[in-house]
Coordinates of C-alpha atoms in Angstrom, one line a residue:
L1 CA 83.5 87.6 101.8
L2 CA 83.6 91.4 102.0
Y3 CA 79.8 91.3 101.7
N4 CA 79.4 88.5 104.2
P5 CA 82.5 87.1 106.1
A6 CA 80.4 84.1 107.2
S7 CA 79.7 83.0 103.7
D8 CA 79.8 79.2 103.1
P9 CA 83.0 78.4 101.2
D10 CA 80.9 76.3 98.8
V11 CA 79.6 79.6 97.3
W12 CA 82.9 80.3 95.6
Q13 CA 84.3 76.8 95.5
R14 CA 81.5 75.6 93.2
A15 CA 82.5 78.2 90.7
M16 CA 86.2 77.2 91.1
R17 CA 85.4 73.5 90.6
R18 CA 83.3 74.3 87.5
D19 CA 86.1 76.3 85.9
F20 CA 89.2 74.4 87.0
G21 CA 88.2 70.9 88.0
A22 CA 90.9 69.0 89.9
A23 CA 93.1 72.2 90.0
A24 CA 90.5 74.2 91.8
A25 CA 91.8 73.8 95.4
D26 CA 95.3 74.6 94.4
L27 CA 94.3 77.7 92.5
E28 CA 92.1 78.9 95.4
N29 CA 95.2 78.6 97.7
A30 CA 97.4 80.4 95.2
L31 CA 94.9 83.2 94.8
A32 CA 94.4 83.5 98.5
T33 CA 98.1 83.6 99.2
S34 CA 99.1 86.0 96.4
S35 CA 96.3 88.3 97.3
R36 CA 97.9 89.0 100.7
I37 CA 101.0 90.5 99.2
L38 CA 99.9 94.0 98.1
P39 CA 98.0 94.8 101.3
A40 CA 101.1 94.0 103.3
V41 CA 103.2 96.2 101.0
T42 CA 100.9 99.2 101.2
T43 CA 100.5 98.9 105.0
A44 CA 104.3 98.8 105.5
H45 CA 105.3 101.3 102.7
L46 CA 103.1 104.1 101.5
P47 CA 105.0 106.6 99.3
S48 CA 101.7 108.5 98.5
A49 CA 98.4 108.5 100.2
A50 CA 96.8 109.1 96.8
N51 CA 95.6 106.1 94.9
N52 CA 96.3 107.9 91.6
Q53 CA 99.9 108.4 92.5
Y54 CA 100.9 105.0 94.0
W55 CA 100.1 102.1 91.8
P56 CA 102.0 99.2 93.3
E57 CA 100.7 96.7 90.7
M58 CA 102.6 98.6 88.0
Y59 CA 105.0 100.4 90.3
L60 CA 106.7 103.5 89.0
N61 CA 110.1 103.2 90.7
H62 CA 111.0 105.3 93.7
S63 CA 114.7 106.1 93.9
L64 CA 116.8 105.0 96.8
I65 CA 119.0 108.2 96.5
D66 CA 117.5 110.9 94.3
A67 CA 115.5 113.1 96.7
A68 CA 115.2 115.9 94.1
N69 CA 113.2 113.7 91.7
P70 CA 110.7 111.7 93.7
G71 CA 108.4 111.2 90.7
P72 CA 104.8 111.1 91.7
Y73 CA 105.6 110.6 95.4
T74 CA 105.5 114.2 96.4
D75 CA 103.5 113.8 99.6
T76 CA 106.1 111.4 101.3
P77 CA 108.4 112.6 104.1
R78 CA 111.6 114.5 103.2
P79 CA 114.1 113.6 102.0
R80 CA 111.8 112.0 99.4
V81 CA 113.6 108.8 98.8
F82 CA 112.6 105.1 99.1
G83 CA 113.9 104.5 102.6
T84 CA 112.3 107.5 104.3
V85 CA 108.8 106.6 103.1
S86 CA 106.3 106.3 106.0
P87 CA 104.3 103.1 106.6
L88 CA 100.6 103.5 106.4
D89 CA 100.7 102.5 110.1
P90 CA 103.8 104.1 111.5
Q91 CA 102.8 103.2 115.0
L92 CA 103.3 99.5 114.3
F93 CA 105.8 99.5 111.4
Y94 CA 109.3 100.8 111.1
R95 CA 110.5 103.1 108.3
M96 CA 113.6 101.6 106.6
V97 CA 115.9 104.4 107.5
D98 CA 114.9 104.3 111.2
F99 CA 115.3 100.5 111.3
A100 CA 118.8 100.7 109.7
E101 CA 119.8 103.3 112.3
D102 CA 118.5 101.2 115.2
L103 CA 120.3 98.1 113.9
L104 CA 123.6 100.0 114.0
K105 CA 122.9 101.2 117.5
G106 CA 122.2 97.7 118.7
E107 CA 118.6 98.4 119.7
R108 CA 115.1 98.3 118.4
S109 CA 111.5 98.9 119.3
G110 CA 108.8 96.3 119.0
K111 CA 107.6 97.6 115.6
Y112 CA 107.4 95.3 112.7
T113 CA 110.5 95.8 110.6
P114 CA 110.9 96.1 106.8
I115 CA 112.8 92.9 106.8
E116 CA 110.0 91.1 108.5
V117 CA 107.6 92.4 105.9
A118 CA 110.0 91.4 103.1
Q119 CA 110.0 87.9 104.5
W120 CA 106.2 87.8 104.7
I121 CA 105.7 88.7 101.1
E122 CA 108.5 86.5 99.9
D123 CA 106.9 83.6 101.7
Y124 CA 103.5 84.4 100.3
A125 CA 105.1 84.4 96.8
A126 CA 106.7 81.1 97.4
R127 CA 103.5 79.5 98.7
A128 CA 101.6 80.9 95.7
G129 CA 104.2 79.5 93.3
T130 CA 104.0 76.0 94.9
S131 CA 100.2 76.0 94.6
L132 CA 100.5 77.1 90.9
L133 CA 102.8 74.3 90.1
R134 CA 100.5 71.8 91.7
A135 CA 97.6 73.3 89.8
K136 CA 99.5 73.0 86.5
E137 CA 100.0 69.3 87.1
R138 CA 96.3 68.8 87.7
A139 CA 94.8 71.2 85.2
E140 CA 92.5 69.5 82.7
Q141 CA 92.2 72.3 80.2
P142 CA 95.2 74.7 80.7
N143 CA 94.6 76.6 77.5
R144 CA 91.2 77.8 78.5
P145 CA 91.0 81.6 79.0
E146 CA 89.7 81.2 82.5
Y147 CA 92.7 79.2 83.5
R148 CA 95.3 81.4 81.7
R149 CA 93.8 84.6 83.0
L150 CA 93.9 83.5 86.6
T151 CA 97.3 81.8 86.6
I152 CA 99.0 84.7 84.8
D153 CA 97.7 87.3 87.3
I154 CA 98.6 85.1 90.3
A155 CA 102.1 84.7 88.9
I156 CA 102.5 88.5 88.5
A157 CA 101.1 89.1 92.0
A158 CA 103.6 86.6 93.4
D159 CA 106.5 88.2 91.6
L160 CA 105.4 91.6 93.0
G161 CA 106.1 90.0 96.4
R162 CA 109.6 88.9 95.3
F163 CA 110.2 92.4 93.8
F164 CA 109.2 94.4 96.9
G165 CA 110.8 91.9 99.2
A166 CA 114.2 92.3 97.5
K167 CA 113.8 96.1 97.2
F168 CA 112.9 96.5 100.9
R169 CA 116.1 94.6 101.8
A170 CA 118.0 96.8 99.4
G171 CA 116.6 99.9 101.1
V172 CA 117.7 98.9 104.5
L173 CA 121.1 97.8 103.3
Y174 CA 121.6 101.1 101.4
H175 CA 120.8 103.1 104.6
I176 CA 123.3 101.0 106.5
F177 CA 125.8 102.1 103.9
E178 CA 124.7 105.7 104.2
K179 CA 125.3 105.7 108.0
T180 CA 128.6 103.9 107.8
G181 CA 130.1 104.3 104.3
D182 CA 130.7 100.6 104.4
R183 CA 131.5 99.0 101.0
I184 CA 130.1 95.6 101.9
A185 CA 126.7 97.0 102.9
L186 CA 126.7 98.9 99.6
E187 CA 127.6 95.9 97.5
Q188 CA 124.8 93.9 99.2
A189 CA 122.3 96.7 98.6
I190 CA 123.2 96.7 94.9
R191 CA 122.9 92.9 94.7
A192 CA 119.5 92.9 96.3
Y193 CA 118.3 95.8 94.0
R194 CA 119.5 93.8 91.0
T195 CA 117.6 90.8 92.2
A196 CA 114.5 93.0 92.4
R197 CA 115.2 94.3 88.9
E198 CA 115.4 90.8 87.5
V199 CA 112.1 89.9 89.1
W200 CA 110.5 93.0 87.5
A201 CA 111.9 92.1 84.1
G202 CA 110.3 88.7 84.5
I203 CA 106.9 90.3 85.2
A204 CA 107.3 92.5 82.1
A205 CA 108.1 89.4 80.0
R206 CA 105.2 87.5 81.4
A207 CA 102.8 90.3 80.7
K208 CA 104.0 90.9 77.1
N209 CA 101.3 90.1 74.6
V210 CA 98.9 89.4 77.4
Y211 CA 98.2 93.0 78.6
M212 CA 98.1 96.1 76.3
A213 CA 101.4 97.8 75.7
D214 CA 99.9 101.0 77.2
I215 CA 97.5 100.2 80.0
T216 CA 95.8 103.5 80.6
I217 CA 93.8 104.4 83.7
G218 CA 94.7 108.1 83.7
E219 CA 96.5 110.8 81.8
T220 CA 99.9 111.0 83.7
R221 CA 102.8 108.7 83.4
V222 CA 102.2 106.9 86.7
L223 CA 98.7 105.9 85.5
R224 CA 99.6 104.4 82.1
G225 CA 102.2 102.3 80.4
H226 CA 103.4 98.7 80.9
W227 CA 105.8 96.9 83.3
A228 CA 108.5 97.0 80.7
D229 CA 108.4 100.8 80.7
R230 CA 109.4 100.9 84.4
L231 CA 112.7 99.1 83.9
A232 CA 114.6 102.1 82.7
D233 CA 114.0 104.0 86.0
I234 CA 115.2 100.9 88.0
D235 CA 118.3 100.6 85.9
A236 CA 119.1 104.3 86.3
D237 CA 118.8 104.1 90.0
I238 CA 121.0 101.0 90.3
A239 CA 123.6 102.7 88.1
A240 CA 123.5 105.8 90.4
I241 CA 124.0 103.7 93.5
S242 CA 126.8 101.6 91.8
A243 CA 128.6 104.9 91.1
K244 CA 129.1 105.3 94.9
L245 CA 131.3 102.1 95.1
G246 CA 134.4 104.3 94.3
S247 CA 133.9 106.3 97.5
A248 CA 132.8 103.4 99.7
K249 CA 135.3 102.3 102.3
Q250 CA 136.3 99.2 104.2
V251 CA 135.2 99.6 107.8
Y252 CA 137.3 97.6 110.2
Y253 CA 135.2 97.8 113.4
R254 CA 132.6 95.6 112.0
D255 CA 130.5 93.8 114.6
R256 CA 127.5 96.1 114.5
I257 CA 127.7 96.5 110.7
D258 CA 128.0 92.8 110.0
N259 CA 125.1 92.1 112.4
A260 CA 123.0 94.7 110.6
I261 CA 123.8 93.3 107.2
R262 CA 123.0 89.7 108.3
E263 CA 119.6 91.0 109.7
A264 CA 118.8 92.7 106.4
L265 CA 119.6 89.6 104.4
G266 CA 118.3 87.0 106.8
R267 CA 115.1 85.4 107.9
P268 CA 114.0 87.4 110.9
R269 CA 112.4 85.8 114.0
R270 CA 110.1 87.8 116.2
P271 CA 110.1 86.8 119.8
A272 CA 106.8 85.5 121.0
A273 CA 105.0 87.6 123.6
A274 CA 104.8 85.6 126.8
G275 CA 102.2 86.7 129.2
R276 CA 98.5 87.2 130.0
H277 CA 96.2 90.2 130.0
S278 CA 92.4 90.4 130.4
P279 CA 91.0 93.7 129.1
A280 CA 88.2 95.4 130.9
S281 CA 84.8 95.0 129.2
T282 CA 84.0 98.8 129.6
F283 CA 85.5 102.0 131.1
Q284 CA 83.9 104.8 133.0
P285 CA 84.6 108.2 131.4
G286 CA 86.6 110.4 133.7
R287 CA 87.9 107.5 135.7
T288 CA 91.4 105.9 135.6
L289 CA 91.4 102.6 133.6
P290 CA 93.9 100.3 135.4
L291 CA 95.7 97.6 133.4
E292 CA 97.7 94.5 134.4
F293 CA 99.9 92.2 132.5
F294 CA 101.3 89.0 134.0
A295 CA 104.6 88.2 132.3
E296 CA 105.6 84.6 131.7
K297 CA 109.2 85.5 131.1
V298 CA 111.5 88.2 132.4
Y299 CA 111.1 91.6 130.6
A300 CA 113.3 94.6 131.2
S301 CA 110.4 97.0 130.4
V302 CA 106.8 97.0 129.4
L303 CA 105.5 100.1 127.6
L304 CA 101.8 100.9 127.4
H305 CA 100.7 102.6 124.1
Y306 CA 97.1 104.0 124.1
R307 CA 94.9 106.2 122.0
H308 CA 91.3 107.2 121.5
V309 CA 89.8 105.3 118.6
N310 CA 90.3 108.4 116.5
Q311 CA 92.8 108.5 113.7
G312 CA 93.2 112.2 114.0
E313 CA 94.9 111.8 117.3
R314 CA 98.5 110.8 118.3
W315 CA 99.2 107.8 120.4
Q316 CA 100.2 108.3 124.0
S317 CA 102.7 106.0 125.9
A318 CA 103.6 105.4 129.5
P319 CA 105.9 102.8 131.2
M320 CA 104.3 100.1 133.3
Q321 CA 105.7 99.2 136.7
A322 CA 106.8 95.7 137.7
D323 CA 105.8 93.9 140.9
G324 CA 107.6 90.6 140.3
R325 CA 106.1 89.2 137.2
L326 CA 103.0 91.4 137.4
W327 CA 103.2 94.7 135.4
R328 CA 100.8 97.5 136.3
G329 CA 99.8 100.6 134.3
A330 CA 96.8 102.8 133.7
I331 CA 95.2 105.1 131.2
P332 CA 94.7 108.3 133.2
S333 CA 91.3 109.7 134.1
E334 CA 91.7 112.9 132.1
Y335 CA 92.3 110.8 129.0
T336 CA 89.3 108.5 129.5
D337 CA 87.0 111.6 129.7
S338 CA 86.2 111.2 126.0
P339 CA 83.3 110.1 123.8
Y340 CA 85.6 107.7 122.0
P341 CA 86.4 104.1 122.8
L342 CA 90.0 103.4 123.9
Q343 CA 92.6 101.2 122.1
Y344 CA 95.9 100.1 123.5
Y345 CA 98.7 97.6 123.2
L346 CA 101.9 96.7 125.0
E347 CA 105.5 96.9 123.9
L348 CA 107.5 94.1 125.6
K349 CA 111.3 94.5 125.7
E350 CA 113.7 91.8 127.0
N351 CA 116.8 93.7 126.2
P352 CA 117.8 96.6 123.8
E353 CA 117.8 94.3 120.8
L354 CA 114.9 92.0 121.6
A355 CA 111.3 93.5 121.7
T356 CA 107.9 92.6 120.5
L357 CA 104.3 93.8 120.6
Y358 CA 101.3 92.4 122.5
P359 CA 98.8 91.3 121.3
G360 CA 100.4 91.9 117.9
L361 CA 99.2 90.6 114.5
G362 CA 99.7 87.0 115.4
D363 CA 101.5 84.2 113.6
Q364 CA 99.0 84.4 110.6
L365 CA 99.2 88.2 110.6
T366 CA 95.4 88.4 110.9
G367 CA 95.0 89.4 114.5
Q368 CA 93.7 92.7 115.8
P369 CA 97.0 94.3 117.1
Y370 CA 95.5 96.2 120.0
F371 CA 92.7 95.8 122.6
V372 CA 89.6 98.0 122.4
V373 CA 87.5 99.0 125.4
R374 CA 84.2 100.9 125.0
R375 CA 82.5 103.4 127.3
A376 CA 80.2 102.0 129.9

């Protein structure tokens, strides 16, 4: 499909049917679902831009609290702890520490949150697990190497979703504690982190006697070893966080804190964007590009974000103006005077705590999250 996205599904399904018989469709679904986990993780959380420093398949643990020892993640923002890591796309995704701070303020932007990402990958893991169970019931030769190889790797990929989902939740909860000193937030952070640790221990057990004890793709610690080798770092970090329980306090004015904890532990729901916009087919360089959005519900504000299709540039933003349900904005003439196409999206805010993006990634998370207009 990378070579030809329009490939006939029978191209790969023939091979699946040959190797797996009646279990082929379930294994295809499990593979497709579990394969979405790590791209979501690396888009939302990128502690190093170097692929020889960040190996999420056999993740070297990044501490929630020890900024002095970030391990291989030396190109991440300071302080170099788990919660301050930048997303690969910081324009569309929150950092954990920023999201925790906004939760406590009772406000948020339209960015995708670490808790939304946690829920996505937990859901992918659950769906992959369900498909694996169905495949097991239908498998005709479950001891064949082809079947074992695929099902073991799918199960590990699904568990990586459970691990990172729990650790993302722990990261947000820990920063709620950091901002408030609240003992309940800290206790919940430790509980989520321990959940992540147990999932990782399960991966290590599953991979024992299947993978080499020292999987080596390079000379440094981050590029060799086994899942079991990573547990000691996770345990040390949990112990360091647990040591803070003695200084944690009971906070009595709790509304914002309790709401933030519930959000970090819950199943988030993103409000649907309600409105219509028809992008222009082209733009004239050096001329203002007017934009209109017709809202199908009441919004307190609509913010236009725009940029040249050039990753070396920063995004610009400007508020749109309302005329009843019609919101108007523009990309100014001096900005359109460029050899690059334009990309833009809208941030729709109903109130300080309720915001979304348009067009966004869509329900299946496969949509292009911005409009693109090319030069005439």
